[in-house]
PDB file of C-alpha atoms in Angstrom:
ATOM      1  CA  UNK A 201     158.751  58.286 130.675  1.00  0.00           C
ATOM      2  CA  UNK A 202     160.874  54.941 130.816  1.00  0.00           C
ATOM      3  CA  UNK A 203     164.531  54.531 131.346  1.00  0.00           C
ATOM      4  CA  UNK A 204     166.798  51.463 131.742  1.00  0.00           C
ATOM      5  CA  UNK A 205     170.347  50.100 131.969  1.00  0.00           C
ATOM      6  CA  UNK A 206     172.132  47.341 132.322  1.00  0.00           C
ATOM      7  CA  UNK A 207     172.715  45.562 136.053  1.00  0.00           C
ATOM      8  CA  UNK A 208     175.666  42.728 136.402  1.00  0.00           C
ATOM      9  CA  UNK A 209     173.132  41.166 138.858  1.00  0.00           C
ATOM     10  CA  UNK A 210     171.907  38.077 136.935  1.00  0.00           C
ATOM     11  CA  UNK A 211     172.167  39.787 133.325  1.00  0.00           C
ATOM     12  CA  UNK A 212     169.136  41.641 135.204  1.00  0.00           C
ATOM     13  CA  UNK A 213     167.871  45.131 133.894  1.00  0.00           C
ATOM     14  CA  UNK A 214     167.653  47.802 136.369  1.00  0.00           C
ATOM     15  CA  UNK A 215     164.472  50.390 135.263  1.00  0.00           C
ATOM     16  CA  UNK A 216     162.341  53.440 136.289  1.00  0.00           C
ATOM     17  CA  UNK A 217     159.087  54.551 134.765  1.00  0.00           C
ATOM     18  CA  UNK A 218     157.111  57.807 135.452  1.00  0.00           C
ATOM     19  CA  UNK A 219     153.457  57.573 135.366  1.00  0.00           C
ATOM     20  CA  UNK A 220     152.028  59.929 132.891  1.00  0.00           C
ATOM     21  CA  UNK A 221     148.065  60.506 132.008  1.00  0.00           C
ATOM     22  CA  UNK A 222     147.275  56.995 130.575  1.00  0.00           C
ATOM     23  CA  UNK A 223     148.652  53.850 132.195  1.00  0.00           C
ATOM     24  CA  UNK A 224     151.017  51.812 130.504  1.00  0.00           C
ATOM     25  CA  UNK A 225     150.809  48.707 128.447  1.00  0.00           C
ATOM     26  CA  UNK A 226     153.177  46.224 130.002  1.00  0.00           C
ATOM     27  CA  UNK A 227     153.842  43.363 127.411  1.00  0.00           C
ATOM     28  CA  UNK A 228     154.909  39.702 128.001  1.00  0.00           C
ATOM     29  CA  UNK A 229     158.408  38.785 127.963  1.00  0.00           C
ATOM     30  CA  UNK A 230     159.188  35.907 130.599  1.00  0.00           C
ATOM     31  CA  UNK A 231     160.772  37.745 132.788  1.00  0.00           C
ATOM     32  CA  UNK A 232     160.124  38.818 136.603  1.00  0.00           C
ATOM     33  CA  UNK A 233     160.388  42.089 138.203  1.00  0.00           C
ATOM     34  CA  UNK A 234     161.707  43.345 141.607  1.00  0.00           C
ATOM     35  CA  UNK A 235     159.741  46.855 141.972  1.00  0.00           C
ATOM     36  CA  UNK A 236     159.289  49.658 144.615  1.00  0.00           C
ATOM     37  CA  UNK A 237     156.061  51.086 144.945  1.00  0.00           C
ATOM     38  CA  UNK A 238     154.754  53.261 147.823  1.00  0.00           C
ATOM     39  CA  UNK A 239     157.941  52.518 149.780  1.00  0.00           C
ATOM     40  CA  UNK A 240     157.020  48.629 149.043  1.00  0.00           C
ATOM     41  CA  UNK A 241     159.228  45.853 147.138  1.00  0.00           C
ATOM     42  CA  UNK A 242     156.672  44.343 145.037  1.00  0.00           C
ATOM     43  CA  UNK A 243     157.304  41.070 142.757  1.00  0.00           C
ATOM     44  CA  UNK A 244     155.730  41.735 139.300  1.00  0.00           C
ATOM     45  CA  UNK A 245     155.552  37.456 138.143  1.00  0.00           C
ATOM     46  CA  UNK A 246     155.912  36.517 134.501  1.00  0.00           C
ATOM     47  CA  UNK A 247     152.989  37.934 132.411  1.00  0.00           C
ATOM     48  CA  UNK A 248     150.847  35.601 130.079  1.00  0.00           C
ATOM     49  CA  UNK A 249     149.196  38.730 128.335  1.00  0.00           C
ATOM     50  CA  UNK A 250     149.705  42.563 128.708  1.00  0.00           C
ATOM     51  CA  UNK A 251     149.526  44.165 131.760  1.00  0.00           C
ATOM     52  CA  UNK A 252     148.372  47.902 131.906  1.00  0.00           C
ATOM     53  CA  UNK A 253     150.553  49.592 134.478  1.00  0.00           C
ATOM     54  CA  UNK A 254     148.439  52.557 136.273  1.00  0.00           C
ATOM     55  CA  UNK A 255     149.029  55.196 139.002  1.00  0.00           C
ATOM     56  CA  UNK A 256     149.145  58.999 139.354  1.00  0.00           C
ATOM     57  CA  UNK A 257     150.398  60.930 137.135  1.00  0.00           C
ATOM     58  CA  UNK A 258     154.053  62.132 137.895  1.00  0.00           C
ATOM     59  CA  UNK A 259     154.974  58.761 140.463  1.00  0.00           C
ATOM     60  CA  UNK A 260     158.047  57.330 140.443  1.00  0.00           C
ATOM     61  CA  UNK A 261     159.116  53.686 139.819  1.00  0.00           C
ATOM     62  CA  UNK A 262     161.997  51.726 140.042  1.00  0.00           C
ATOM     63  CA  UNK A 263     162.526  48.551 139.035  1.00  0.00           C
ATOM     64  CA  UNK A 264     165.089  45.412 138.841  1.00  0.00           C
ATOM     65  CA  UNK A 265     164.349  42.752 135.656  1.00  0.00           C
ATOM     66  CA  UNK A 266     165.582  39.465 136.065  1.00  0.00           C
ATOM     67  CA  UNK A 267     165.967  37.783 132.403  1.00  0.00           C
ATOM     68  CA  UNK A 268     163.518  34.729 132.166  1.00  0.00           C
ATOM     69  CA  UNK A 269     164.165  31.964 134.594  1.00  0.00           C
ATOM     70  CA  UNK A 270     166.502  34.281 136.182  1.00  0.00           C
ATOM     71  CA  UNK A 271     164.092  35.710 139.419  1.00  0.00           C
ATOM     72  CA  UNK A 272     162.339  32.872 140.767  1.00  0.00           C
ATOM     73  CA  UNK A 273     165.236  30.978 140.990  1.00  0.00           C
ATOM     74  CA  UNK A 274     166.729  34.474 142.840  1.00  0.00           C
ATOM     75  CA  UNK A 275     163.644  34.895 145.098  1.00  0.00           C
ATOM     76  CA  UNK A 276     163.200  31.000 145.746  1.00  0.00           C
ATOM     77  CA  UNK A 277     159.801  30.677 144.419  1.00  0.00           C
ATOM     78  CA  UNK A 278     158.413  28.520 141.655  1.00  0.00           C
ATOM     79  CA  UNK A 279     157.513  30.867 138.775  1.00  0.00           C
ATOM     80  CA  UNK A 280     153.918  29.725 138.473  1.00  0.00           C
ATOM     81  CA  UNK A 281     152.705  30.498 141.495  1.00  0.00           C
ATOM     82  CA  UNK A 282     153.777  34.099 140.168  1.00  0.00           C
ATOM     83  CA  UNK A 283     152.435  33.843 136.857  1.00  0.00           C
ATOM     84  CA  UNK A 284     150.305  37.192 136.150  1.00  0.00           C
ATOM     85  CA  UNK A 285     150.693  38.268 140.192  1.00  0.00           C
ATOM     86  CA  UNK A 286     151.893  41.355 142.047  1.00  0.00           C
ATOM     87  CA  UNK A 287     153.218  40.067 145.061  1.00  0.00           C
ATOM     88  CA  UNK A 288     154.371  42.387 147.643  1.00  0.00           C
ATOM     89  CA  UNK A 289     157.420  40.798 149.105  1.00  0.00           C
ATOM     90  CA  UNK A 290     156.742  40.560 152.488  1.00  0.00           C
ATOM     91  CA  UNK A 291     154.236  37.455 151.435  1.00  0.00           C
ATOM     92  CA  UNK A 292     157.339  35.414 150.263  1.00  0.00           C
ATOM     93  CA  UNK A 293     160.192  36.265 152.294  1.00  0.00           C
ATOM     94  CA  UNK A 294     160.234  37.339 156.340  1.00  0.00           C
ATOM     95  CA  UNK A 295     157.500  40.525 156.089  1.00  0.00           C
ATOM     96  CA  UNK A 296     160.128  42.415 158.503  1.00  0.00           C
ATOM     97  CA  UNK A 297     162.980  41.108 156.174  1.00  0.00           C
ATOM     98  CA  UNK A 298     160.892  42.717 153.448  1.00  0.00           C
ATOM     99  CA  UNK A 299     160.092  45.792 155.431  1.00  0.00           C
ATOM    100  CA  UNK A 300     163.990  46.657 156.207  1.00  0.00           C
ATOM    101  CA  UNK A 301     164.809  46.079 152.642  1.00  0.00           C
ATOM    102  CA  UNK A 302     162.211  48.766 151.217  1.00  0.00           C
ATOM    103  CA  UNK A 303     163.816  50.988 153.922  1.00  0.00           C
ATOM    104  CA  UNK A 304     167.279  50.765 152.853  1.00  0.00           C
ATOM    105  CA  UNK A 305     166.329  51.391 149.329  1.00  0.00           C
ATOM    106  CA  UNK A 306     163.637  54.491 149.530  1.00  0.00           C
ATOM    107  CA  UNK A 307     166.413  56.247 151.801  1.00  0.00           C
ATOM    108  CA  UNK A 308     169.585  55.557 149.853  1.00  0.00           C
ATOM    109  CA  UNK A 309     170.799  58.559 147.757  1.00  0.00           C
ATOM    110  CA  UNK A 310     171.388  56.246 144.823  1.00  0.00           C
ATOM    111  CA  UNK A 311     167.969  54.174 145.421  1.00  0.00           C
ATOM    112  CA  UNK A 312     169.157  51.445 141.746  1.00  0.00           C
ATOM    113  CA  UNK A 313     172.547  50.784 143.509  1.00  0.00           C
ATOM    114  CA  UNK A 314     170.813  49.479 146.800  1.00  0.00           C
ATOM    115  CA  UNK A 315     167.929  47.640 144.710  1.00  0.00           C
ATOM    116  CA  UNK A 316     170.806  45.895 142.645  1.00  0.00           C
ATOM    117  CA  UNK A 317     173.157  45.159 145.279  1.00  0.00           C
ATOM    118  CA  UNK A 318     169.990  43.461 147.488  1.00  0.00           C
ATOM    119  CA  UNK A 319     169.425  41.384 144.504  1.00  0.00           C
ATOM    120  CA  UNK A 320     173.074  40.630 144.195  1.00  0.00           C
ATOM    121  CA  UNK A 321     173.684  39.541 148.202  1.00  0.00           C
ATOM    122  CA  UNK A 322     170.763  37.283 147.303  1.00  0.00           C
ATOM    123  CA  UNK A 323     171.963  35.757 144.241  1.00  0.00           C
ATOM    124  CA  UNK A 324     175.459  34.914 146.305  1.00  0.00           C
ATOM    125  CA  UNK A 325     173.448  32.293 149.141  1.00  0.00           C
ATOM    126  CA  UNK A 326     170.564  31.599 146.598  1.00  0.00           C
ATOM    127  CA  UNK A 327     171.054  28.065 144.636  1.00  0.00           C
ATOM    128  CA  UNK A 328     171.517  28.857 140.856  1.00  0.00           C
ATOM    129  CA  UNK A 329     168.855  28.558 138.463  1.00  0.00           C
ATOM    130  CA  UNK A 330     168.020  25.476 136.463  1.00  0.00           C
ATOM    131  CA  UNK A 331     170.469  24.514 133.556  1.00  0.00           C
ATOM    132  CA  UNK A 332     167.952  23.665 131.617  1.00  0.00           C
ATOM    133  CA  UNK A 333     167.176  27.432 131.399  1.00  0.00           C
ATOM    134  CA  UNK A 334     170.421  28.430 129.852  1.00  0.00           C
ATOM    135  CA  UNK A 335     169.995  26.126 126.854  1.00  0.00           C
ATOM    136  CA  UNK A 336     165.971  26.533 126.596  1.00  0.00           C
ATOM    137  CA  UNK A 337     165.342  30.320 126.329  1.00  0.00           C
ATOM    138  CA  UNK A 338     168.170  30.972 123.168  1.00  0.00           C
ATOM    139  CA  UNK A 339     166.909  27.223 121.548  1.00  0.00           C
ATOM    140  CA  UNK A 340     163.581  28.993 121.403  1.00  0.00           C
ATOM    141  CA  UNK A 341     164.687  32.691 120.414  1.00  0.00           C
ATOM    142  CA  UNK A 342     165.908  30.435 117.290  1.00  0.00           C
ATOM    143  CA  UNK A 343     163.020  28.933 116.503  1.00  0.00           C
ATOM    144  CA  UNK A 344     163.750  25.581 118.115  1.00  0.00           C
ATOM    145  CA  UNK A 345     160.724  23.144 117.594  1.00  0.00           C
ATOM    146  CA  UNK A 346     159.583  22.415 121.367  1.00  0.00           C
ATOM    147  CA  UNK A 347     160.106  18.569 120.473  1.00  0.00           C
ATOM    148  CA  UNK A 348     163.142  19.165 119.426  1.00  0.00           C
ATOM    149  CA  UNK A 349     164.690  20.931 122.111  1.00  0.00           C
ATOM    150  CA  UNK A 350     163.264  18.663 124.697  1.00  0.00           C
ATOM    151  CA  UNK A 351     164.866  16.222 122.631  1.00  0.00           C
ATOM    152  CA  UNK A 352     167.810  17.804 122.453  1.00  0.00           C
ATOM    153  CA  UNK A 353     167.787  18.333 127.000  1.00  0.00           C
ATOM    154  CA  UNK A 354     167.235  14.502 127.119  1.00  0.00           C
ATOM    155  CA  UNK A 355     163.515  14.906 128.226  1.00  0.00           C
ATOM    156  CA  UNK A 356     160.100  14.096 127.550  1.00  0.00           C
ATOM    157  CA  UNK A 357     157.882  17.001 126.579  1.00  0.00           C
ATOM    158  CA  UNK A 358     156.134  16.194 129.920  1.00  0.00           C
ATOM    159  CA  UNK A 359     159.587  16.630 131.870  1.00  0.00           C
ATOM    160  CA  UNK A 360     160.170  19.547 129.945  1.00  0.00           C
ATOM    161  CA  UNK A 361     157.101  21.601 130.984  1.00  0.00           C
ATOM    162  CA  UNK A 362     157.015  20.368 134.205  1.00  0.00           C
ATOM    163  CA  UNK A 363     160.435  22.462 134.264  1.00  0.00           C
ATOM    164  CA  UNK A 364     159.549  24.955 132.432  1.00  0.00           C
ATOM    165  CA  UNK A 365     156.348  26.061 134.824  1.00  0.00           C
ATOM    166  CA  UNK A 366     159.245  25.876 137.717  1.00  0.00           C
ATOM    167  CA  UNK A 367     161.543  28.190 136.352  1.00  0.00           C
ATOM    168  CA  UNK A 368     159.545  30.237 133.703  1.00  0.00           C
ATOM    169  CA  UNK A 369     155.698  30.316 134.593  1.00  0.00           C
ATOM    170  CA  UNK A 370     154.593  28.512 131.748  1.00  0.00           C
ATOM    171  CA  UNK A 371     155.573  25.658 129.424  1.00  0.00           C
ATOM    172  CA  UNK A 372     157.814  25.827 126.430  1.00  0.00           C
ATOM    173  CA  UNK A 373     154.821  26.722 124.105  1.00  0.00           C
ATOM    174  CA  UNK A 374     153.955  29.445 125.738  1.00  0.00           C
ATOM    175  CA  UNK A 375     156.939  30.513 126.117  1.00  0.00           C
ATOM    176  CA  UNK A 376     158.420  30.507 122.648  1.00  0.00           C
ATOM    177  CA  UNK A 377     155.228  32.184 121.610  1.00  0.00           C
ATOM    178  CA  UNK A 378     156.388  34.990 124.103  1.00  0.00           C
ATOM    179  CA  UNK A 379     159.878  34.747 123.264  1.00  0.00           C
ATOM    180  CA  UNK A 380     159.036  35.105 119.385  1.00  0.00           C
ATOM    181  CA  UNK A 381     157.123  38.154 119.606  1.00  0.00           C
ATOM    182  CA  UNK A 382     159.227  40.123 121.827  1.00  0.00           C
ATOM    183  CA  UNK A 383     162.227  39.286 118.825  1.00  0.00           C
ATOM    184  CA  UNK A 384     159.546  40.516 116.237  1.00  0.00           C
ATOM    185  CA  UNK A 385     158.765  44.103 118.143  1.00  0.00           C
ATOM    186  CA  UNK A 386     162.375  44.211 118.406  1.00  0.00           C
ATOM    187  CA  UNK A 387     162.846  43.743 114.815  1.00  0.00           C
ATOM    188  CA  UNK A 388     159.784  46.204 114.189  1.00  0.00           C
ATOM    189  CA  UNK A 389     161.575  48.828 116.411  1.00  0.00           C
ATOM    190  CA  UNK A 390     164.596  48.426 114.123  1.00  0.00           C
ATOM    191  CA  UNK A 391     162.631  49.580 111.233  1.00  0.00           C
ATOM    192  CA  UNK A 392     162.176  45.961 109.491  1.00  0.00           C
ATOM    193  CA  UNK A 393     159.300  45.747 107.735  1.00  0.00           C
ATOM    194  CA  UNK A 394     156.068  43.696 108.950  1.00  0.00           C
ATOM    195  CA  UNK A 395     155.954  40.968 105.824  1.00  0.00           C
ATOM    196  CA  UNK A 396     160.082  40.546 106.477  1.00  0.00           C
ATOM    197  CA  UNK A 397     159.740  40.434 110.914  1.00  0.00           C
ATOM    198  CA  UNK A 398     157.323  37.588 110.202  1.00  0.00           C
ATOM    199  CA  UNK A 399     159.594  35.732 108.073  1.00  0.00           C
ATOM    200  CA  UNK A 400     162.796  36.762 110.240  1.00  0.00           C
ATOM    201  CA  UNK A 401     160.738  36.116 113.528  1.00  0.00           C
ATOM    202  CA  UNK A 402     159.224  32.458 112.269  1.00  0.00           C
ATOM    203  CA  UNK A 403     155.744  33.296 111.998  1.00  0.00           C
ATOM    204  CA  UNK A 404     153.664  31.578 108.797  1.00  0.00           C
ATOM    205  CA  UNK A 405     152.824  34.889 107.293  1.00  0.00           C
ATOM    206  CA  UNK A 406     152.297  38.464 107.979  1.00  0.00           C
ATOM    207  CA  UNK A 407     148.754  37.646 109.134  1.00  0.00           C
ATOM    208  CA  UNK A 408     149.965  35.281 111.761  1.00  0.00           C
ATOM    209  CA  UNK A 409     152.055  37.420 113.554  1.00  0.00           C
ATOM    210  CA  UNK A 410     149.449  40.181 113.966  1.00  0.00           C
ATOM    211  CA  UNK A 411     146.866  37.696 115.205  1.00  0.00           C
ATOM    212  CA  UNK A 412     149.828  36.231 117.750  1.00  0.00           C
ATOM    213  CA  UNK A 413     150.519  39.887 118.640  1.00  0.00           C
ATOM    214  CA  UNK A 414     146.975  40.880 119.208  1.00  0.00           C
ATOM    215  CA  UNK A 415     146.110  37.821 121.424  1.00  0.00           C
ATOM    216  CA  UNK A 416     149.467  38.317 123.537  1.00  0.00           C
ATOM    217  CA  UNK A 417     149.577  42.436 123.700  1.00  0.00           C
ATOM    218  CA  UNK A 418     145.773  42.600 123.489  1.00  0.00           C
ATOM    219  CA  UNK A 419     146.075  45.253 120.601  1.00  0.00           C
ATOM    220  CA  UNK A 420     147.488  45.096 117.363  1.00  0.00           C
ATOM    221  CA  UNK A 421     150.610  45.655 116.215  1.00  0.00           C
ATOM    222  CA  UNK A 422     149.972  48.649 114.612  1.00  0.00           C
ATOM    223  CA  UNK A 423     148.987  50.640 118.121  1.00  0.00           C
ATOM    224  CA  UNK A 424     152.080  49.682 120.327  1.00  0.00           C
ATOM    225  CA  UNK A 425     155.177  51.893 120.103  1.00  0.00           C
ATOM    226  CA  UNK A 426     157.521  50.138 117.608  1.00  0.00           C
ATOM    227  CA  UNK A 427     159.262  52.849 115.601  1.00  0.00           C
TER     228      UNK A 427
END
């Protein structure tokens, strides 16, 4: 069982998941996670495929999502040395830093509140994240050409995934590909049909977006819960 709602920390998304029989497929989106497990903050890094989430049936997580770009900025860590890692937290910031932390939220009656308001003291002494990322990430929801937003930023494509593995894990290819299917399951969850989310989404055809789906979710479209 998954919940979420909104958090006015970073535009992040605070969530909890219970573990049920089979483990969960966990799909690429660009973002980075702030998660308790065990009585441990663990960093979840940007994903370049799916992740299946396991543990026993019936445990409890809890979660903060920072929007891409958003979290390494937050935790002051480049994004790629995050890129398809669980980190436990202690091995980036002061391990008894980390330790009090997990404390204060596994004890607190209202467990989100303390896990969003950590993230927010943060976010208040923490530099803010590159500009670059508030252009880049809707210029490729759009359908941007990669040479034509780096264009567009006043960069070379070089400059422009040198940044982009900074603040997002990968460069701006990857990225849109990530960016573009998370708009077409969102379209698919809507109801829209497959031939009309490829058009919609930008893909060539039908065919290309369940090939592009496949190689980033690691099953087809058909299996993963749209509708």
């Amino acid at each position: 069982m998954y919940e979420e709602r909104f958090s006015r920390t970073a535009g992040a998304t605070l969530w909890t998941r219970t573990a049920g029989d089979t483990p969960q497929r966990v799909l690429p989106d660009g973002c980075t996670d702030l998660i308790v497990i065990g009585g441990e903050l663990v960093v979840a890094g940007p994903d370049t495929r799916a992740h299946l989430a396991t543990g026993p049936p019936g445990t409890r997580y809890l979660g903060l999502r920072f929007p891409p770009g958003r979290g390494p900025a937050l935790l002051g860590v480049p994004a790629d040395e995050l890129r398809d890692q669980r980190v436990p937290l202690g091995a980036l910031w002061s391990g008894r830093d980390a330790r009090v932390l997990a404390e204060r939220v596994v004890e607190a009656d209202d467990p989100a509140e303390v896990l969003a308001r950590i993230a927010a003291d943060r976010q208040r002494t923490s530099p803010p994240p590159d500009p670059l990322v508030t252009a880049l990430v809707p210029a490729l929801q759009a359908g941007e050409p990669v040479a034509a937003v780096a264009a567009a930023a006043g960069l070379g494509e070089r400059q422009l995934r040198r940044r982009c593995l900074t603040a997002f894990g990968y460069g701006p290819k990857t990225l849109a590909r990530v960016l573009r299917m998370n708009r077409a399951l969102g379209l698919a969850r809507d109801g829209v049909p497959y031939a009309t989310v490829a058009a919609t989404a930008g893909y060539a055809d039908q065919a290309h977006l369940a090939r592009e789906v496949k190689a980033l979710a690691g099953v087809p479209l058909s299996e993963l819960p749209v509708r």
